[in-house]
Amino acid sequence: MNMKSIITFILALIVLGGAWLLLSGSNSAPLTKLTPLEPSKIQANATLTPEQPVAGEKTKLTFTITDATGTPAALMVHHGRRVHVVIISKDLATLGHIHPQDFSSDMAPELKSGVYSVDYAFPEAGKYIVAVDVMTDTDYLSQEFLVNVTGSPAMGSVKEDFTLSKCFKGYQQEAPDEYTKPYFVSDMEVACPDGYKVTLTPGSSKIVAGAETLLRFHVEKNGKPVTDLTPYLSAPIHFAIVPESLDFVLHRHGSVDETLDTGSDMKTDNGDVMSMDTSGIHIMADGSVMLANGKTVTGAKVTAAGMVQMPDGTMVKPAMDLRANGSSSDHGDMAMAMSSGGSMGDSMDSMSGMMHHDDEVPAFFGPDIISEPIVFPKPGVYRIFAQVKHGTELIPTDFMVRVEQGTAGTGVQKTFDLTVTGRKIVSGSPTLTVNQGDTVTINITDTDEGEELHLHGYDKMAEFKKGEKATITFVASASGRFPFELENSKTDLGALEVLPQ
Amino acid sequence: MRALRKLIGGAGLFAPLLLPGVAFAHAFGQQFTLPVPFSLYAVGASCALVASFIALFFFSKAHTSQVREPRVIGQLSRRWLIGFNLFGLFLLALTLLIGFTGVQDVTKNLALIFFWIALLLGMTYITVFVGGLWRLMNPFETLTRLVLGPKYRAFKEYPGWMGYLPALFFFWGLIKIEILSNGIGAVPFALAAILSSYFVVSCIGAGIFGVDTWFRYGEFFNVFFGLIGRFAPLQIDTEGRVTAQLPADGLLREVPTHLSALFFTLFMLSSTAFDGLRETKVWADTFFHYPIIVENNSLFDHLVLALSPLLFFILYGGAVYLMKVLTRSEHSFRFLLLRFAYSLIPIAIAYSFAHYFTLLVNEGQVALALISDPWAQGWNLFGTAGYQVNIGLIGAKAIWNIQIAVIVIGHIIATYVAHRAALAEFKRQRDIAIGQLPMLLLMVFYTVFGLWILSLAFALP
């Protein structure tokens, strides 16, 4: 054999190998399970029927949700549903937000088997991220899957648009089936001043990876601030935040802007000022007004805007409005907090005491909503899908932001899980070593008592209840050795050592 | 003051007795330094060693034992002197006022920072460059003079055997409050009470022995800053005369006459070393598997702190004794002990600086915010109330380099001072060269020991 044939042989091998790699790449499994951002004891697996989804055709997504031992997980209702499924395309142009519960009048079989399914017609060929959010009374899981869809049309590339003030049209959710229809971002955006004008203001001029950011939303219609937004799935706003790289979906919520007056003083007959917590006031189905202690307030009136006028004339925002559709109001779209599926779920959950973890949300609020602190784990382009509700209309907003590299951020994630028993770390190391610039997450669970974790220097605190997990996340921008302790009992637990770059 | 972080535990215990309902959120005086990596420690130790031998070679050729007189470069007017007096009084008054009436929270009370950080650290570092400033300001002295009046005569002569012993006793008490008091020193109210009592004690001491004598030998702050100030190139005396000299010349001009001055210096070294050591893993591993120590932890700490200057003295005494033997010097052992005592001061300053300077950086920033709102009333006097502490102002690497550099520089200056002292006391060339060898080895040991402490891993809770 001469040299030439040896070289030819080697070249042939390389070409064949490359071709095999290419082919195997394109033949990769249609469903890939990603590693969750936060570890959880809950397990979620998924299957597709048909196994290879085709664009525009209905695909059944089946999720099996178990605990660590493989038995069906006892899922709780959070934000109105037991299972939330969010599906976003690689071009960040389509979104689906589906709940298996909406397709089963009786959830019992699913609860027993731990198997939940939804139908979805992936609109275009390409890659999608499917995120499943579930919760038990002790744990929370956000599990993502990647799905490859074949067929046509193929999806395009990401269109960059960093406008932070846009107009969106609201849409009615009439039948549950509406949920299975993906909506295209482009279909929802309208030319201003039509529709709802929504302005996103990030808490800082620059969003930095690893740092906590607040997103403020301001909603206007016809040039006027909308002050009677209604809760959607027990929260003022829902976020699905996804990076261009499609590694994860952050499912976050928000609260009514705290600068608003949420409480009101009420004067009693003898002139004493009685502090009244508005969350305690309910508007009952028959239009009467009831206090948290179950006593009916005589002489209180319900206004058209859903506010309660107390006997002394003060206006109070009720915690809950249980009136039927349009019963006592001539503003159809305002009094219908109850009319849509979402709100019905909310009130039923609250009434039966099954709600968990959801803060009280006023029945009406606006025009400002503020997100919980959100940490964008890594730099890059993100799409922020946010859903707000106004009467029966869902306002699906979408914005694109660029998240900058933190000044010293390495983008490396370091997560530590600590379990404390008897004020001592029984699982996890007392010395947490990271490199400067790493994004550090410390999860702590105390099996004995409620306490507060305090990391000195960075001055991060996290309160937790007995047996519940608390988390602090930050970018370790400063090097040094930072002790952490149980704040209330002044118990040294250990130290975070941030090694300099 | 690394140990001040421990203060908070005790502060929490103490506070309810004193002021019910006071909450303490964080520790005061917490340091965020990482142990110096072994490689840097090795570099520092080698530098000290090499520098010592270069010094040995180089210094043995230098023949001047002459210490030049300081040059007068200026005179402060009476107004300035009164100004310093008033400034000192103002700071003490402010410290007491904020201590007694301010928020009893370790992170929000300026009195703590005034005393532990600004005075004990800040003033020390200033005094390294300008000696005598504290003497001009000392509010305890000013007040005592006011209380006793200008015509006051002591009714008892200060006994010679006491030397600086009262000051040394207060020094020991201060360190006890700082690191072994379970946090009383970080309770603003308690600190103010302690400072008030100290003023009363000063009045009694001055009342018995006379103001001049007491504030020369008995009063801690004057003795402490007086010793450190000897190093300074600029000096201001109580008459306002400003003089300039070569740095460290002041350490050679006078030989202390009382061994308490030596022990005071050794305690500066040993208390810092003890504070650093007791937080390390090596310390815990060495001592904390004996049940008797674990059970009597506090007693053990007090014992070690009290004995620590003796341990340093045994080494120092051994070196001086060896020096006497090698040079067959006619000077007494006691004289030689005193003659070289001040040469340890540069090492003591370097130890202290390396261990504590990050506190000045961090707590100084806290002070910047507090100064605008000393009583947490929502004021913003100087527009700095919203200042947020930047813990990354000096990175760990920079801290390591500063620590090593300062300790090595302190070492070099100390060897230089010891050499000059040897030149002055030994006549023959051979004695000068051989005589300073033991002292050089001792200093190398102290320096490497200081670096070693900085390189040790911390004990786990």
Short mmCIF file of N, CA and C in Angstrom, two decimals, chain A residues 273-371:
data_model
loop_
_atom_site.label_atom_id
_atom_site.label_comp_id
_atom_site.label_asym_id
_atom_site.label_seq_id
_atom_site.Cartn_x
_atom_site.Cartn_y
_atom_site.Cartn_z
N VAL A 273 -60.37 55.77 64.89
CA VAL A 273 -59.92 55.35 63.56
C VAL A 273 -59.60 53.88 63.63
N MET A 274 -60.26 53.12 62.83
CA MET A 274 -60.05 51.68 62.84
C MET A 274 -59.25 51.33 61.60
N SER A 275 -58.16 50.71 61.80
CA SER A 275 -57.36 50.33 60.64
C SER A 275 -58.01 49.13 59.99
N MET A 276 -58.23 49.24 58.73
CA MET A 276 -58.92 48.16 58.04
C MET A 276 -58.03 47.58 56.96
N ASP A 277 -57.79 46.32 57.05
CA ASP A 277 -57.01 45.66 56.03
C ASP A 277 -57.92 45.32 54.87
N THR A 278 -57.63 45.89 53.74
CA THR A 278 -58.55 45.70 52.61
C THR A 278 -58.62 44.26 52.18
N SER A 279 -57.56 43.50 52.49
CA SER A 279 -57.59 42.11 52.05
C SER A 279 -58.69 41.34 52.78
N GLY A 280 -59.20 41.96 53.84
CA GLY A 280 -60.23 41.27 54.61
C GLY A 280 -61.64 41.47 54.07
N ILE A 281 -61.80 42.36 53.09
CA ILE A 281 -63.15 42.68 52.63
C ILE A 281 -63.49 41.90 51.36
N HIS A 282 -64.63 41.25 51.40
CA HIS A 282 -65.10 40.50 50.23
C HIS A 282 -66.40 41.11 49.72
N ILE A 283 -66.53 41.14 48.42
CA ILE A 283 -67.85 41.47 47.86
C ILE A 283 -68.50 40.13 47.56
N MET A 284 -69.60 39.86 48.22
CA MET A 284 -70.23 38.55 48.06
C MET A 284 -71.04 38.50 46.76
N ALA A 285 -71.47 37.29 46.39
CA ALA A 285 -72.15 37.09 45.11
C ALA A 285 -73.42 37.93 45.01
N ASP A 286 -74.07 38.17 46.16
CA ASP A 286 -75.31 38.95 46.12
C ASP A 286 -75.05 40.45 46.20
N GLY A 287 -73.77 40.85 46.18
CA GLY A 287 -73.46 42.27 46.17
C GLY A 287 -73.26 42.85 47.55
N SER A 288 -73.46 42.04 48.60
CA SER A 288 -73.22 42.56 49.95
C SER A 288 -71.72 42.54 50.25
N VAL A 289 -71.35 43.31 51.27
CA VAL A 289 -69.93 43.44 51.60
C VAL A 289 -69.68 42.77 52.94
N MET A 290 -68.66 41.91 52.96
CA MET A 290 -68.41 41.14 54.17
C MET A 290 -66.98 41.37 54.63
N LEU A 291 -66.80 41.48 55.96
CA LEU A 291 -65.45 41.61 56.51
C LEU A 291 -64.83 40.23 56.67
N ALA A 292 -63.52 40.23 56.94
CA ALA A 292 -62.82 38.96 57.07
C ALA A 292 -63.40 38.12 58.21
N ASN A 293 -63.95 38.79 59.24
CA ASN A 293 -64.48 38.03 60.38
C ASN A 293 -65.89 37.49 60.11
N GLY A 294 -66.35 37.67 58.88
CA GLY A 294 -67.63 37.08 58.49
C GLY A 294 -68.82 38.00 58.70
N LYS A 295 -68.61 39.17 59.30
CA LYS A 295 -69.73 40.08 59.55
C LYS A 295 -70.01 40.92 58.30
N THR A 296 -71.26 41.08 58.04
CA THR A 296 -71.65 41.87 56.89
C THR A 296 -71.62 43.35 57.26
N VAL A 297 -71.10 44.16 56.36
CA VAL A 297 -71.06 45.59 56.61
C VAL A 297 -72.36 46.18 56.09
N THR A 298 -73.15 46.72 57.00
CA THR A 298 -74.41 47.31 56.54
C THR A 298 -74.16 48.72 56.06
N GLY A 299 -74.78 49.05 54.98
CA GLY A 299 -74.65 50.42 54.47
C GLY A 299 -73.50 50.60 53.52
N ALA A 300 -72.73 49.54 53.25
CA ALA A 300 -71.62 49.67 52.30
C ALA A 300 -72.15 49.50 50.89
N LYS A 301 -71.56 50.25 49.96
CA LYS A 301 -72.02 50.17 48.58
C LYS A 301 -70.89 49.69 47.69
N VAL A 302 -71.24 48.97 46.67
CA VAL A 302 -70.24 48.54 45.71
C VAL A 302 -70.32 49.44 44.50
N THR A 303 -69.22 50.06 44.14
CA THR A 303 -69.27 50.99 43.01
C THR A 303 -69.08 50.23 41.71
N ALA A 304 -69.31 50.94 40.64
CA ALA A 304 -69.19 50.32 39.32
C ALA A 304 -67.79 49.79 39.08
N ALA A 305 -66.80 50.50 39.60
CA ALA A 305 -65.42 50.11 39.35
C ALA A 305 -64.98 48.96 40.26
N GLY A 306 -65.94 48.44 41.05
CA GLY A 306 -65.57 47.31 41.90
C GLY A 306 -65.01 47.74 43.23
N MET A 307 -65.03 49.03 43.53
CA MET A 307 -64.56 49.50 44.82
C MET A 307 -65.73 49.41 45.81
N VAL A 308 -65.38 49.37 47.08
CA VAL A 308 -66.41 49.34 48.11
C VAL A 308 -66.44 50.68 48.80
N GLN A 309 -67.60 51.28 48.84
CA GLN A 309 -67.74 52.53 49.57
C GLN A 309 -68.29 52.21 50.95
N MET A 310 -67.44 52.47 51.98
CA MET A 310 -67.83 52.14 53.34
C MET A 310 -68.87 53.15 53.82
N PRO A 311 -69.59 52.83 54.90
CA PRO A 311 -70.67 53.73 55.37
C PRO A 311 -70.19 55.16 55.59
N ASP A 312 -68.92 55.32 56.00
CA ASP A 312 -68.43 56.69 56.26
C ASP A 312 -67.95 57.37 55.00
N GLY A 313 -68.06 56.70 53.88
CA GLY A 313 -67.69 57.33 52.62
C GLY A 313 -66.32 56.93 52.10
N THR A 314 -65.49 56.28 52.95
CA THR A 314 -64.16 55.88 52.45
C THR A 314 -64.30 54.80 51.40
N MET A 315 -63.41 54.86 50.42
CA MET A 315 -63.41 53.86 49.37
C MET A 315 -62.37 52.81 49.72
N VAL A 316 -62.74 51.56 49.64
CA VAL A 316 -61.84 50.47 50.00
C VAL A 316 -61.79 49.48 48.85
N LYS A 317 -60.62 48.99 48.62
CA LYS A 317 -60.47 47.98 47.57
C LYS A 317 -60.75 46.61 48.17
N PRO A 318 -61.65 45.85 47.62
CA PRO A 318 -61.94 44.54 48.22
C PRO A 318 -60.86 43.52 47.86
N ALA A 319 -60.71 42.53 48.74
CA ALA A 319 -59.76 41.48 48.46
C ALA A 319 -60.32 40.54 47.40
N MET A 320 -61.62 40.41 47.41
CA MET A 320 -62.21 39.44 46.51
C MET A 320 -63.58 39.90 46.08
N ASP A 321 -63.91 39.59 44.86
CA ASP A 321 -65.19 40.01 44.31
C ASP A 321 -65.89 38.74 43.81
N LEU A 322 -66.93 38.34 44.51
CA LEU A 322 -67.55 37.06 44.16
C LEU A 322 -68.85 37.24 43.38
N ARG A 323 -69.06 38.44 42.83
CA ARG A 323 -70.29 38.67 42.10
C ARG A 323 -70.29 37.91 40.79
N ALA A 324 -71.48 37.57 40.33
CA ALA A 324 -71.59 36.90 39.04
C ALA A 324 -71.37 37.93 37.93
N ASN A 325 -71.21 37.43 36.74
CA ASN A 325 -70.91 38.26 35.59
C ASN A 325 -71.88 39.44 35.44
N GLY A 326 -71.35 40.62 35.59
CA GLY A 326 -72.12 41.81 35.29
C GLY A 326 -73.31 42.10 36.20
N SER A 327 -73.38 41.41 37.33
CA SER A 327 -74.59 41.49 38.13
C SER A 327 -74.89 42.89 38.64
N SER A 328 -73.90 43.58 39.11
CA SER A 328 -74.21 44.86 39.74
C SER A 328 -73.43 45.98 39.08
N SER A 329 -73.16 45.81 37.81
CA SER A 329 -72.32 46.81 37.18
C SER A 329 -72.75 47.03 35.75
N ASP A 330 -72.65 48.25 35.32
CA ASP A 330 -72.96 48.49 33.91
C ASP A 330 -71.69 48.49 33.07
N HIS A 331 -70.53 48.38 33.74
CA HIS A 331 -69.27 48.26 33.01
C HIS A 331 -68.96 46.79 32.87
N GLY A 332 -69.43 46.23 31.79
CA GLY A 332 -69.31 44.78 31.63
C GLY A 332 -67.92 44.25 31.87
N ASP A 333 -66.93 44.92 31.31
CA ASP A 333 -65.59 44.34 31.34
C ASP A 333 -64.90 44.53 32.69
N MET A 334 -65.54 45.27 33.58
CA MET A 334 -64.86 45.54 34.83
C MET A 334 -65.30 44.64 35.96
N ALA A 335 -66.53 44.23 35.92
CA ALA A 335 -67.04 43.50 37.06
C ALA A 335 -66.91 41.99 36.86
N MET A 336 -66.11 41.62 35.92
CA MET A 336 -66.11 40.21 35.59
C MET A 336 -64.88 39.48 36.07
N ALA A 337 -64.43 39.89 37.21
CA ALA A 337 -63.28 39.19 37.77
C ALA A 337 -63.57 37.70 37.87
N MET A 338 -64.85 37.36 37.97
CA MET A 338 -65.22 35.97 38.19
C MET A 338 -65.51 35.22 36.91
N SER A 339 -65.66 35.93 35.83
CA SER A 339 -66.32 35.30 34.69
C SER A 339 -65.44 34.33 33.94
N SER A 340 -64.18 34.57 33.92
CA SER A 340 -63.34 33.70 33.10
C SER A 340 -62.88 32.51 33.93
N GLY A 341 -62.43 31.53 33.21
CA GLY A 341 -61.97 30.30 33.86
C GLY A 341 -60.93 30.57 34.92
N GLY A 342 -60.01 31.44 34.57
CA GLY A 342 -58.89 31.68 35.48
C GLY A 342 -59.35 32.16 36.84
N SER A 343 -60.18 33.15 36.84
CA SER A 343 -60.57 33.74 38.11
C SER A 343 -61.48 32.81 38.88
N MET A 344 -62.27 32.05 38.15
CA MET A 344 -63.14 31.08 38.82
C MET A 344 -62.26 30.13 39.61
N GLY A 345 -61.23 29.68 38.95
CA GLY A 345 -60.29 28.77 39.61
C GLY A 345 -59.73 29.41 40.86
N ASP A 346 -59.35 30.65 40.73
CA ASP A 346 -58.74 31.35 41.87
C ASP A 346 -59.65 31.33 43.08
N SER A 347 -60.87 31.81 42.83
CA SER A 347 -61.75 32.00 43.96
C SER A 347 -62.12 30.65 44.56
N MET A 348 -62.29 29.66 43.72
CA MET A 348 -62.63 28.36 44.25
C MET A 348 -61.50 27.82 45.11
N ASP A 349 -60.29 28.02 44.61
CA ASP A 349 -59.15 27.53 45.38
C ASP A 349 -59.07 28.24 46.72
N SER A 350 -59.25 29.55 46.67
CA SER A 350 -59.12 30.32 47.89
C SER A 350 -60.19 29.91 48.88
N MET A 351 -61.38 29.76 48.35
CA MET A 351 -62.50 29.48 49.22
C MET A 351 -62.34 28.12 49.89
N SER A 352 -61.78 27.17 49.17
CA SER A 352 -61.68 25.84 49.75
C SER A 352 -60.36 25.66 50.49
N GLY A 353 -59.62 26.75 50.60
CA GLY A 353 -58.39 26.69 51.39
C GLY A 353 -57.29 25.88 50.74
N MET A 354 -57.40 25.64 49.45
CA MET A 354 -56.39 24.83 48.79
C MET A 354 -55.26 25.68 48.23
N MET A 355 -55.47 26.95 48.21
CA MET A 355 -54.45 27.81 47.64
C MET A 355 -53.21 27.77 48.49
N HIS A 356 -52.12 27.85 47.83
CA HIS A 356 -50.87 27.76 48.55
C HIS A 356 -49.91 28.74 47.94
N HIS A 357 -49.22 29.47 48.78
CA HIS A 357 -48.08 30.24 48.33
C HIS A 357 -48.44 31.48 47.54
N ASP A 358 -49.69 31.63 47.23
CA ASP A 358 -50.05 32.82 46.45
C ASP A 358 -50.40 33.94 47.40
N ASP A 359 -49.82 35.10 47.17
CA ASP A 359 -50.14 36.24 48.01
C ASP A 359 -51.53 36.72 47.65
N GLU A 360 -52.12 37.41 48.59
CA GLU A 360 -53.42 37.99 48.33
C GLU A 360 -53.28 39.02 47.22
N VAL A 361 -54.17 38.97 46.27
CA VAL A 361 -54.13 39.93 45.19
C VAL A 361 -55.43 40.72 45.23
N PRO A 362 -55.35 42.05 45.18
CA PRO A 362 -56.59 42.82 45.16
C PRO A 362 -57.39 42.49 43.90
N ALA A 363 -58.69 42.67 43.98
CA ALA A 363 -59.54 42.33 42.84
C ALA A 363 -59.28 43.25 41.65
N PHE A 364 -58.92 44.49 41.96
CA PHE A 364 -58.64 45.45 40.89
C PHE A 364 -57.38 46.22 41.24
N PHE A 365 -56.61 46.50 40.23
CA PHE A 365 -55.37 47.23 40.49
C PHE A 365 -54.90 47.86 39.17
N GLY A 366 -53.80 48.55 39.23
CA GLY A 366 -53.24 49.17 38.05
C GLY A 366 -53.00 50.63 38.29
N PRO A 367 -52.37 51.34 37.40
CA PRO A 367 -51.87 50.85 36.11
C PRO A 367 -50.47 50.25 36.21
N ASP A 368 -49.88 50.25 37.45
CA ASP A 368 -48.51 49.77 37.56
C ASP A 368 -48.45 48.42 38.25
N ILE A 369 -47.65 47.56 37.69
CA ILE A 369 -47.42 46.24 38.28
C ILE A 369 -45.91 46.08 38.30
N ILE A 370 -45.42 45.45 39.36
CA ILE A 370 -43.99 45.31 39.45
C ILE A 370 -43.65 43.84 39.64
N SER A 371 -42.61 43.39 38.99
CA SER A 371 -42.25 41.97 39.07
C SER A 371 -41.59 41.67 40.39
#
